[in-house]
Amino acid sequence: MAAAAAVGRGCGAWISRVWTYQEIRLAKKALIVTADRIYTWDEIVKNLWQLVEDDDDGSRQGGPPRLSRFYSLYLSMAILQYINETGLSLTDISFASATRQSTYEIDYARSLFALVDLPWDPAWKTSAPGMQAIYQHRRQDASRLVAMYGAKRLKVSPRWAPSRLAGLEGTVHGDMIWEERGLRGMWYRERIASFTELVLGKGRRAMRLFLSDRDCDLWCEVLVGADEEAETIDGFKKAVGDGRAFLFCKHQIADGVGLERGTASQALVVETLDGGQDGEVDVLFATALRAVQGESSGEQSSVLLRH
């Protein structure tokens, strides 16, 4: 069962480290040592794919490979294969880092620098300036991650961007444009008239947002990330009280959308600016719609998410 031992090693804590992605992705020949032989990484990936194709326990039932009981394991290994001269996008890194963790906050940025071909500045003491450098280096690439949720937003410019690439969920958006003052794009928007806080258990938080200035009984429930800071939530509460809080979605908010129905939609919670230019907003946090009641009649408009 040497192959099983090798795969078992791949499923352990080692493969979920943030540094592992760099170590394997840039290695021209990664080796896995088991009790009785040595495997190359490519061999492991090839053998796992064969297991996916040959899977006959009924789980696939003639369906696509992703239904195989081995597919998730295959994907977690295949995504780490040597990149050669192809290069990596920030989207590639975020998808491959969905479950990656680090003991040290700074490593969420430091572990990526070889992957994006940037030098790390030893004077940086947190991940923030590192992520800022990555986003500035890959501007249009970074803009695709604007609505990815699972991490708080960056405290420095660009403040609409995720503070790390690990732990993100959602889909990317390729229609955003990086401008001098911010990120330009088309969004559906609804004013957040009021809200109530919800406790989902196991430390998870959510809010029910009552939307619109119209009497249409439109509300949605959104997830609140575990790492969202009290300062951000306080700012959100003040923005709601001042009538400056909005929910932005790429699609029309509609009844039946929500995580529990398998149709989650990403969203941004933003605030308009006191005395600011029309159409410019600050992003407070990114989220996913957990449930929706009612239907929005808002129109899509061009908005600038300030850096």
Coordinates of C-alpha atoms in Angstrom, one line a residue, residues 187-191 211-219 251-255 293-301:
W187 CA -23.3 46.7 -10.1
Y188 CA -26.9 46.3 -9.0
R189 CA -27.4 48.1 -5.7
E190 CA -29.9 48.3 -3.0
R191 CA -29.9 50.6 0.0
L211 CA -33.3 46.5 1.7
S212 CA -34.7 49.3 -0.4
D213 CA -36.3 52.6 0.2
R214 CA -39.5 51.1 -1.2
D215 CA -42.2 49.3 0.7
C216 CA -41.5 45.9 -0.9
D217 CA -40.5 43.7 2.0
L218 CA -37.1 42.8 0.4
W219 CA -34.5 41.3 2.7
H251 CA -26.8 39.9 -10.5
Q252 CA -30.3 41.0 -9.6
I253 CA -31.2 40.1 -6.0
A254 CA -34.0 37.6 -6.3
D255 CA -36.2 35.3 -4.1
Q293 CA -37.0 37.1 0.3
G294 CA -38.5 39.3 -2.3
E295 CA -37.1 40.6 -5.5
S296 CA -35.0 43.7 -6.3
S297 CA -36.1 46.2 -9.0
G298 CA -32.8 48.1 -8.8
E299 CA -31.0 49.0 -12.0
Q300 CA -27.4 48.3 -12.8
S301 CA -25.1 51.3 -12.8

